[in-house]
Amino acid sequence: MTVDLSNAHRFAVYFAPATDSAWWAAGSRWLGRCAATNDALPQPTIDGITPEQQRQLTADPRRYGWHATLKAPFSLDEGVGLDGLRSALQTLAATFSPFDLPPLRVRRLGGFLALCADGDTDAINAVARACVTGLQTLAAPLSSDELARRRRKGALSIQEDALLVRWGYPYVLDRYRFHLSLTGDLNGVALNTVQRLERAARDTFEGLPACRFDSLALYAEPAPGADFVLLDRMGFKA
């Protein structure tokens, strides 16, 4: 991105497929937006679902961009700048070696559809844990209003609430599950619509080649409520 995002509202550290890969093209088109260029994209046609319905059902993940969360969106703490965040990410990325993800399968995860790893996730979990714990000193503490807002989004267990307070997000460490979101909340959506989405997602993603995990992707939310954009990548060691 050529826009100055040094003072972005929030940043996030994600897994994102290489932008020249079939995985990036398929995921960006599924969501209807390329986070690297911030351009709108035509979504694949799904029988029985109108384009308007499709855009509505994918609106939530489209705003965040095609990704799997490693460290959820956070604001930089006072005195921390984008250069410091980039430096920390480069140092962290250099501690990992590239690897292929396990096969990614379409699953119903809570109330939404997502691609989930079907196999050993130890290597993925190690990267996610390092991002959560290794970058926390750069993140601003959540305000009481932010804590209240996040608690209202869903019933948290005692453990999840403690993780929210300590790390800024409840689904980390032992509560983490690697996934790439394909839809927003589908509760209340007609079953036949969900089934059509699920079939279309399988047709779109489950025939693709192995997906490589070889970098940490830095995303930015330019202003509150704005679409997240891919700002930079920090490659793993060769």
PDB file of C-alpha atoms in Angstrom:
ATOM      1  CA  MET A   1       0.000   0.000   0.000  1.00  0.00           C
ATOM      2  CA  THR A   2       1.269   3.470  -0.838  1.00  0.00           C
ATOM      3  CA  VAL A   3      -0.936   5.243   1.732  1.00  0.00           C
ATOM      4  CA  ASP A   4       0.841   6.302   4.937  1.00  0.00           C
ATOM      5  CA  LEU A   5      -0.471   3.943   7.614  1.00  0.00           C
ATOM      6  CA  SER A   6       2.053   4.769  10.327  1.00  0.00           C
ATOM      7  CA  ASN A   7      -0.770   6.224  12.421  1.00  0.00           C
ATOM      8  CA  ALA A   8      -3.345   3.545  11.639  1.00  0.00           C
ATOM      9  CA  HIS A   9      -6.034   2.941  14.233  1.00  0.00           C
ATOM     10  CA  ARG A  10      -5.077  -0.708  14.741  1.00  0.00           C
ATOM     11  CA  PHE A  11      -2.710  -3.344  13.422  1.00  0.00           C
ATOM     12  CA  ALA A  12      -3.014  -7.126  13.264  1.00  0.00           C
ATOM     13  CA  VAL A  13      -0.630  -9.995  12.584  1.00  0.00           C
ATOM     14  CA  TYR A  14      -2.106 -12.605  10.303  1.00  0.00           C
ATOM     15  CA  PHE A  15      -1.303 -15.613   8.233  1.00  0.00           C
ATOM     16  CA  ALA A  16      -2.092 -14.694   4.637  1.00  0.00           C
ATOM     17  CA  PRO A  17      -1.291 -16.775   1.559  1.00  0.00           C
ATOM     18  CA  ALA A  18       1.211 -15.304  -0.883  1.00  0.00           C
ATOM     19  CA  THR A  19      -0.497 -12.685  -3.019  1.00  0.00           C
ATOM     20  CA  ASP A  20       0.608 -14.448  -6.225  1.00  0.00           C
ATOM     21  CA  SER A  21      -0.854 -17.784  -5.102  1.00  0.00           C
ATOM     22  CA  ALA A  22      -4.065 -19.587  -6.007  1.00  0.00           C
ATOM     23  CA  TRP A  23      -5.039 -19.433  -2.329  1.00  0.00           C
ATOM     24  CA  TRP A  24      -4.874 -15.648  -2.250  1.00  0.00           C
ATOM     25  CA  ALA A  25      -6.818 -15.292  -5.490  1.00  0.00           C
ATOM     26  CA  ALA A  26      -9.523 -17.744  -4.427  1.00  0.00           C
ATOM     27  CA  GLY A  27      -9.936 -16.315  -0.928  1.00  0.00           C
ATOM     28  CA  SER A  28      -9.940 -12.681  -2.002  1.00  0.00           C
ATOM     29  CA  ARG A  29     -12.514 -13.376  -4.690  1.00  0.00           C
ATOM     30  CA  TRP A  30     -14.660 -15.382  -2.264  1.00  0.00           C
ATOM     31  CA  LEU A  31     -14.753 -12.397   0.100  1.00  0.00           C
ATOM     32  CA  GLY A  32     -15.094  -9.834  -2.683  1.00  0.00           C
ATOM     33  CA  ARG A  33     -12.040  -7.721  -1.837  1.00  0.00           C
ATOM     34  CA  CYS A  34      -8.268  -7.892  -2.245  1.00  0.00           C
ATOM     35  CA  ALA A  35      -6.624  -6.674   0.965  1.00  0.00           C
ATOM     36  CA  ALA A  36      -3.336  -6.054  -0.877  1.00  0.00           C
ATOM     37  CA  THR A  37      -4.841  -3.493  -3.266  1.00  0.00           C
ATOM     38  CA  ASN A  38      -8.086  -2.736  -1.395  1.00  0.00           C
ATOM     39  CA  ASP A  39      -9.938  -3.276  -4.676  1.00  0.00           C
ATOM     40  CA  ALA A  40     -13.429  -4.770  -4.778  1.00  0.00           C
ATOM     41  CA  LEU A  41     -13.594  -8.091  -6.631  1.00  0.00           C
ATOM     42  CA  PRO A  42     -16.465 -10.001  -8.256  1.00  0.00           C
ATOM     43  CA  GLN A  43     -17.521 -12.896  -6.054  1.00  0.00           C
ATOM     44  CA  PRO A  44     -18.089 -16.399  -7.458  1.00  0.00           C
ATOM     45  CA  THR A  45     -21.653 -17.145  -8.510  1.00  0.00           C
ATOM     46  CA  ILE A  46     -23.496 -19.456  -6.104  1.00  0.00           C
ATOM     47  CA  ASP A  47     -26.724 -21.040  -7.313  1.00  0.00           C
ATOM     48  CA  GLY A  48     -29.693 -20.045  -5.172  1.00  0.00           C
ATOM     49  CA  ILE A  49     -27.925 -17.103  -3.507  1.00  0.00           C
ATOM     50  CA  THR A  50     -28.234 -13.583  -4.883  1.00  0.00           C
ATOM     51  CA  PRO A  51     -25.153 -11.343  -5.159  1.00  0.00           C
ATOM     52  CA  GLU A  52     -26.681  -9.076  -2.499  1.00  0.00           C
ATOM     53  CA  GLN A  53     -27.151 -12.002  -0.087  1.00  0.00           C
ATOM     54  CA  GLN A  54     -23.627 -13.192  -0.768  1.00  0.00           C
ATOM     55  CA  ARG A  55     -22.115  -9.802  -0.020  1.00  0.00           C
ATOM     56  CA  GLN A  56     -24.110  -9.555   3.193  1.00  0.00           C
ATOM     57  CA  LEU A  57     -23.133 -13.044   4.364  1.00  0.00           C
ATOM     58  CA  THR A  58     -19.427 -12.369   3.729  1.00  0.00           C
ATOM     59  CA  ALA A  59     -19.367  -8.759   4.969  1.00  0.00           C
ATOM     60  CA  ASP A  60     -17.655  -9.420   8.305  1.00  0.00           C
ATOM     61  CA  PRO A  61     -14.638 -11.377   6.999  1.00  0.00           C
ATOM     62  CA  ARG A  62     -14.374  -9.070   3.975  1.00  0.00           C
ATOM     63  CA  ARG A  63     -13.669  -6.092   6.250  1.00  0.00           C
ATOM     64  CA  TYR A  64     -10.782  -7.905   7.935  1.00  0.00           C
ATOM     65  CA  GLY A  65      -9.311  -9.231   4.686  1.00  0.00           C
ATOM     66  CA  TRP A  66      -8.367 -12.768   3.673  1.00  0.00           C
ATOM     67  CA  HIS A  67      -6.415 -14.199   6.598  1.00  0.00           C
ATOM     68  CA  ALA A  68      -6.094 -16.434   9.616  1.00  0.00           C
ATOM     69  CA  THR A  69      -5.510 -14.552  12.857  1.00  0.00           C
ATOM     70  CA  LEU A  70      -2.195 -14.921  14.675  1.00  0.00           C
ATOM     71  CA  LYS A  71      -2.423 -11.794  16.844  1.00  0.00           C
ATOM     72  CA  ALA A  72      -5.825 -10.134  16.824  1.00  0.00           C
ATOM     73  CA  PRO A  73      -6.158  -6.406  16.045  1.00  0.00           C
ATOM     74  CA  PHE A  74      -4.529  -4.091  18.570  1.00  0.00           C
ATOM     75  CA  SER A  75      -3.558  -0.449  18.945  1.00  0.00           C
ATOM     76  CA  LEU A  76       0.084   0.431  19.508  1.00  0.00           C
ATOM     77  CA  ASP A  77       1.023   1.455  23.020  1.00  0.00           C
ATOM     78  CA  GLU A  78       2.174   4.980  23.774  1.00  0.00           C
ATOM     79  CA  GLY A  79       5.700   5.542  22.505  1.00  0.00           C
ATOM     80  CA  VAL A  80       5.567   2.592  20.077  1.00  0.00           C
ATOM     81  CA  GLY A  81       5.653   3.336  16.358  1.00  0.00           C
ATOM     82  CA  LEU A  82       5.189   1.362  13.178  1.00  0.00           C
ATOM     83  CA  ASP A  83       8.956   1.035  12.720  1.00  0.00           C
ATOM     84  CA  GLY A  84       9.215  -0.630  16.121  1.00  0.00           C
ATOM     85  CA  LEU A  85       6.409  -3.032  15.261  1.00  0.00           C
ATOM     86  CA  ARG A  86       8.015  -3.898  11.931  1.00  0.00           C
ATOM     87  CA  SER A  87      11.367  -4.525  13.603  1.00  0.00           C
ATOM     88  CA  ALA A  88       9.798  -6.811  16.202  1.00  0.00           C
ATOM     89  CA  LEU A  89       7.957  -8.742  13.493  1.00  0.00           C
ATOM     90  CA  GLN A  90      11.115  -9.182  11.434  1.00  0.00           C
ATOM     91  CA  THR A  91      12.959 -10.523  14.461  1.00  0.00           C
ATOM     92  CA  LEU A  92      10.105 -12.880  15.294  1.00  0.00           C
ATOM     93  CA  ALA A  93       9.648 -14.123  11.724  1.00  0.00           C
ATOM     94  CA  ALA A  94      13.349 -14.979  11.488  1.00  0.00           C
ATOM     95  CA  THR A  95      12.902 -17.586  14.232  1.00  0.00           C
ATOM     96  CA  PHE A  96      10.631 -19.755  12.053  1.00  0.00           C
ATOM     97  CA  SER A  97      11.167 -21.851   8.934  1.00  0.00           C
ATOM     98  CA  PRO A  98       8.596 -22.151   6.124  1.00  0.00           C
ATOM     99  CA  PHE A  99       6.254 -25.136   6.111  1.00  0.00           C
ATOM    100  CA  ASP A 100       3.173 -26.403   4.298  1.00  0.00           C
ATOM    101  CA  LEU A 101      -0.132 -26.153   6.117  1.00  0.00           C
ATOM    102  CA  PRO A 102      -2.154 -29.320   6.653  1.00  0.00           C
ATOM    103  CA  PRO A 103      -5.074 -29.701   4.244  1.00  0.00           C
ATOM    104  CA  LEU A 104      -7.650 -26.950   4.796  1.00  0.00           C
ATOM    105  CA  ARG A 105     -11.258 -28.110   5.001  1.00  0.00           C
ATOM    106  CA  VAL A 106     -14.533 -26.212   5.121  1.00  0.00           C
ATOM    107  CA  ARG A 107     -16.054 -26.481   8.588  1.00  0.00           C
ATOM    108  CA  ARG A 108     -18.849 -24.895  10.577  1.00  0.00           C
ATOM    109  CA  LEU A 109     -17.018 -23.159  13.386  1.00  0.00           C
ATOM    110  CA  GLY A 110     -19.426 -21.773  15.941  1.00  0.00           C
ATOM    111  CA  GLY A 111     -21.952 -19.851  13.885  1.00  0.00           C
ATOM    112  CA  PHE A 112     -19.878 -19.314  10.731  1.00  0.00           C
ATOM    113  CA  LEU A 113     -18.083 -21.173   7.951  1.00  0.00           C
ATOM    114  CA  ALA A 114     -14.304 -21.327   7.938  1.00  0.00           C
ATOM    115  CA  LEU A 115     -11.361 -23.201   6.506  1.00  0.00           C
ATOM    116  CA  CYS A 116      -9.757 -25.238   9.287  1.00  0.00           C
ATOM    117  CA  ALA A 117      -6.558 -27.275   9.326  1.00  0.00           C
ATOM    118  CA  ASP A 118      -7.179 -31.017   9.015  1.00  0.00           C
ATOM    119  CA  GLY A 119      -4.052 -32.437  10.620  1.00  0.00           C
ATOM    120  CA  ASP A 120      -1.207 -31.605  12.976  1.00  0.00           C
ATOM    121  CA  THR A 121      -1.310 -27.923  13.947  1.00  0.00           C
ATOM    122  CA  ASP A 122       1.642 -27.835  16.364  1.00  0.00           C
ATOM    123  CA  ALA A 123       3.798 -25.726  14.025  1.00  0.00           C
ATOM    124  CA  ILE A 124       0.942 -23.278  13.390  1.00  0.00           C
ATOM    125  CA  ASN A 125       0.152 -23.013  17.088  1.00  0.00           C
ATOM    126  CA  ALA A 126       3.799 -22.286  17.895  1.00  0.00           C
ATOM    127  CA  VAL A 127       3.811 -19.319  15.509  1.00  0.00           C
ATOM    128  CA  ALA A 128       0.519 -18.014  16.884  1.00  0.00           C
ATOM    129  CA  ARG A 129       1.691 -18.346  20.486  1.00  0.00           C
ATOM    130  CA  ALA A 130       4.922 -16.482  19.709  1.00  0.00           C
ATOM    131  CA  CYS A 131       2.998 -13.656  18.037  1.00  0.00           C
ATOM    132  CA  VAL A 132       0.581 -13.303  20.954  1.00  0.00           C
ATOM    133  CA  THR A 133       3.189 -13.360  23.708  1.00  0.00           C
ATOM    134  CA  GLY A 134       6.135 -11.808  21.870  1.00  0.00           C
ATOM    135  CA  LEU A 135       4.335  -8.709  20.629  1.00  0.00           C
ATOM    136  CA  GLN A 136       2.156  -7.912  23.623  1.00  0.00           C
ATOM    137  CA  THR A 137       4.559  -5.316  25.030  1.00  0.00           C
ATOM    138  CA  LEU A 138       3.911  -3.221  21.903  1.00  0.00           C
ATOM    139  CA  ALA A 139       0.130  -3.273  22.287  1.00  0.00           C
ATOM    140  CA  ALA A 140      -1.883  -0.688  24.175  1.00  0.00           C
ATOM    141  CA  PRO A 141      -3.941  -2.118  27.047  1.00  0.00           C
ATOM    142  CA  LEU A 142      -7.639  -2.466  26.311  1.00  0.00           C
ATOM    143  CA  SER A 143      -9.768   0.265  27.828  1.00  0.00           C
ATOM    144  CA  SER A 144     -12.666  -0.598  30.113  1.00  0.00           C
ATOM    145  CA  ASP A 145     -15.054   0.253  27.262  1.00  0.00           C
ATOM    146  CA  GLU A 146     -13.210  -2.085  24.886  1.00  0.00           C
ATOM    147  CA  LEU A 147     -13.250  -4.881  27.453  1.00  0.00           C
ATOM    148  CA  ALA A 148     -16.981  -4.408  27.967  1.00  0.00           C
ATOM    149  CA  ARG A 149     -17.634  -4.396  24.216  1.00  0.00           C
ATOM    150  CA  ARG A 150     -15.706  -7.608  23.666  1.00  0.00           C
ATOM    151  CA  ARG A 151     -17.426  -9.298  26.577  1.00  0.00           C
ATOM    152  CA  ARG A 152     -20.800  -8.400  25.072  1.00  0.00           C
ATOM    153  CA  LYS A 153     -19.913 -10.128  21.806  1.00  0.00           C
ATOM    154  CA  GLY A 154     -20.183 -13.575  23.383  1.00  0.00           C
ATOM    155  CA  ALA A 155     -20.334 -15.501  26.615  1.00  0.00           C
ATOM    156  CA  LEU A 156     -16.729 -16.021  27.709  1.00  0.00           C
ATOM    157  CA  SER A 157     -15.532 -18.710  30.061  1.00  0.00           C
ATOM    158  CA  ILE A 158     -13.475 -17.716  33.087  1.00  0.00           C
ATOM    159  CA  GLN A 159     -10.342 -18.801  31.205  1.00  0.00           C
ATOM    160  CA  GLU A 160     -11.284 -16.837  28.082  1.00  0.00           C
ATOM    161  CA  ASP A 161     -12.010 -13.708  30.083  1.00  0.00           C
ATOM    162  CA  ALA A 162      -8.614 -13.976  31.760  1.00  0.00           C
ATOM    163  CA  LEU A 163      -6.968 -14.346  28.340  1.00  0.00           C
ATOM    164  CA  LEU A 164      -8.851 -11.283  27.103  1.00  0.00           C
ATOM    165  CA  VAL A 165      -7.556  -9.195  29.996  1.00  0.00           C
ATOM    166  CA  ARG A 166      -3.972 -10.498  29.729  1.00  0.00           C
ATOM    167  CA  TRP A 167      -3.512 -10.719  25.966  1.00  0.00           C
ATOM    168  CA  GLY A 168      -6.257  -8.526  24.495  1.00  0.00           C
ATOM    169  CA  TYR A 169      -8.188 -11.409  22.913  1.00  0.00           C
ATOM    170  CA  PRO A 170      -9.959 -14.413  24.451  1.00  0.00           C
ATOM    171  CA  TYR A 171      -9.201 -17.077  21.835  1.00  0.00           C
ATOM    172  CA  VAL A 172      -5.436 -17.411  22.191  1.00  0.00           C
ATOM    173  CA  LEU A 173      -2.943 -19.967  23.510  1.00  0.00           C
ATOM    174  CA  ASP A 174      -4.932 -23.044  24.649  1.00  0.00           C
ATOM    175  CA  ARG A 175      -8.147 -21.544  23.237  1.00  0.00           C
ATOM    176  CA  TYR A 176      -6.652 -20.834  19.798  1.00  0.00           C
ATOM    177  CA  ARG A 177      -7.887 -22.540  16.657  1.00  0.00           C
ATOM    178  CA  PHE A 178      -6.333 -21.647  13.319  1.00  0.00           C
ATOM    179  CA  HIS A 179      -8.965 -20.784  10.710  1.00  0.00           C
ATOM    180  CA  LEU A 180      -9.702 -18.568   7.730  1.00  0.00           C
ATOM    181  CA  SER A 181     -13.212 -17.147   8.016  1.00  0.00           C
ATOM    182  CA  LEU A 182     -15.479 -17.544   4.989  1.00  0.00           C
ATOM    183  CA  THR A 183     -18.697 -15.978   6.305  1.00  0.00           C
ATOM    184  CA  GLY A 184     -20.083 -13.930   9.132  1.00  0.00           C
ATOM    185  CA  ASP A 185     -22.551 -15.269  11.677  1.00  0.00           C
ATOM    186  CA  LEU A 186     -25.012 -17.633   9.977  1.00  0.00           C
ATOM    187  CA  ASN A 187     -27.358 -18.079  12.919  1.00  0.00           C
ATOM    188  CA  GLY A 188     -30.861 -17.453  11.622  1.00  0.00           C
ATOM    189  CA  VAL A 189     -29.846 -18.017   7.986  1.00  0.00           C
ATOM    190  CA  ALA A 190     -31.920 -20.637   6.159  1.00  0.00           C
ATOM    191  CA  LEU A 191     -30.356 -24.104   6.243  1.00  0.00           C
ATOM    192  CA  ASN A 192     -30.479 -24.516   2.464  1.00  0.00           C
ATOM    193  CA  THR A 193     -28.571 -21.228   2.077  1.00  0.00           C
ATOM    194  CA  VAL A 194     -25.883 -22.407   4.492  1.00  0.00           C
ATOM    195  CA  GLN A 195     -25.619 -25.708   2.632  1.00  0.00           C
ATOM    196  CA  ARG A 196     -25.219 -23.913  -0.700  1.00  0.00           C
ATOM    197  CA  LEU A 197     -22.462 -21.747   0.763  1.00  0.00           C
ATOM    198  CA  GLU A 198     -20.752 -24.807   2.185  1.00  0.00           C
ATOM    199  CA  ARG A 199     -20.838 -26.679  -1.123  1.00  0.00           C
ATOM    200  CA  ALA A 200     -19.558 -23.657  -3.031  1.00  0.00           C
ATOM    201  CA  ALA A 201     -16.720 -23.174  -0.540  1.00  0.00           C
ATOM    202  CA  ARG A 202     -15.664 -26.807  -0.883  1.00  0.00           C
ATOM    203  CA  ASP A 203     -15.700 -26.507  -4.659  1.00  0.00           C
ATOM    204  CA  THR A 204     -13.615 -23.316  -4.440  1.00  0.00           C
ATOM    205  CA  PHE A 205     -10.930 -24.322  -1.942  1.00  0.00           C
ATOM    206  CA  GLU A 206     -10.622 -28.045  -1.391  1.00  0.00           C
ATOM    207  CA  GLY A 207      -9.007 -28.790  -4.754  1.00  0.00           C
ATOM    208  CA  LEU A 208      -6.207 -26.242  -4.376  1.00  0.00           C
ATOM    209  CA  PRO A 209      -2.552 -27.290  -3.889  1.00  0.00           C
ATOM    210  CA  ALA A 210      -0.843 -27.215  -0.501  1.00  0.00           C
ATOM    211  CA  CYS A 211      -0.784 -23.775   1.107  1.00  0.00           C
ATOM    212  CA  ARG A 212       2.619 -22.477   2.227  1.00  0.00           C
ATOM    213  CA  PHE A 213       3.152 -20.713   5.567  1.00  0.00           C
ATOM    214  CA  ASP A 214       6.333 -18.691   5.047  1.00  0.00           C
ATOM    215  CA  SER A 215       5.733 -15.211   6.462  1.00  0.00           C
ATOM    216  CA  LEU A 216       3.956 -13.034   8.997  1.00  0.00           C
ATOM    217  CA  ALA A 217       1.504 -10.626   7.372  1.00  0.00           C
ATOM    218  CA  LEU A 218       1.038  -7.196   8.926  1.00  0.00           C
ATOM    219  CA  TYR A 219      -2.410  -5.714   8.344  1.00  0.00           C
ATOM    220  CA  ALA A 220      -3.631  -2.242   9.260  1.00  0.00           C
ATOM    221  CA  GLU A 221      -7.025  -0.715  10.000  1.00  0.00           C
ATOM    222  CA  PRO A 222      -6.521   2.883   8.806  1.00  0.00           C
ATOM    223  CA  ALA A 223      -9.398   4.336  10.853  1.00  0.00           C
ATOM    224  CA  PRO A 224     -12.032   2.886  13.185  1.00  0.00           C
ATOM    225  CA  GLY A 225     -14.350   0.671  11.154  1.00  0.00           C
ATOM    226  CA  ALA A 226     -12.289   0.899   7.951  1.00  0.00           C
ATOM    227  CA  ASP A 227     -11.343  -2.148   5.914  1.00  0.00           C
ATOM    228  CA  PHE A 228      -8.080  -3.809   6.934  1.00  0.00           C
ATOM    229  CA  VAL A 229      -5.313  -3.703   4.330  1.00  0.00           C
ATOM    230  CA  LEU A 230      -2.166  -5.761   3.861  1.00  0.00           C
ATOM    231  CA  LEU A 231       0.690  -3.469   4.824  1.00  0.00           C
ATOM    232  CA  ASP A 232       3.794  -5.660   4.865  1.00  0.00           C
ATOM    233  CA  ARG A 233       5.187  -9.196   5.091  1.00  0.00           C
ATOM    234  CA  MET A 234       8.060 -10.502   7.154  1.00  0.00           C
ATOM    235  CA  GLY A 235       9.461 -13.716   5.698  1.00  0.00           C
ATOM    236  CA  PHE A 236      10.537 -16.753   7.689  1.00  0.00           C
ATOM    237  CA  LYS A 237      14.191 -17.763   7.537  1.00  0.00           C
ATOM    238  CA  ALA A 238      15.187 -19.743   4.457  1.00  0.00           C
TER     239      ALA A 238
END
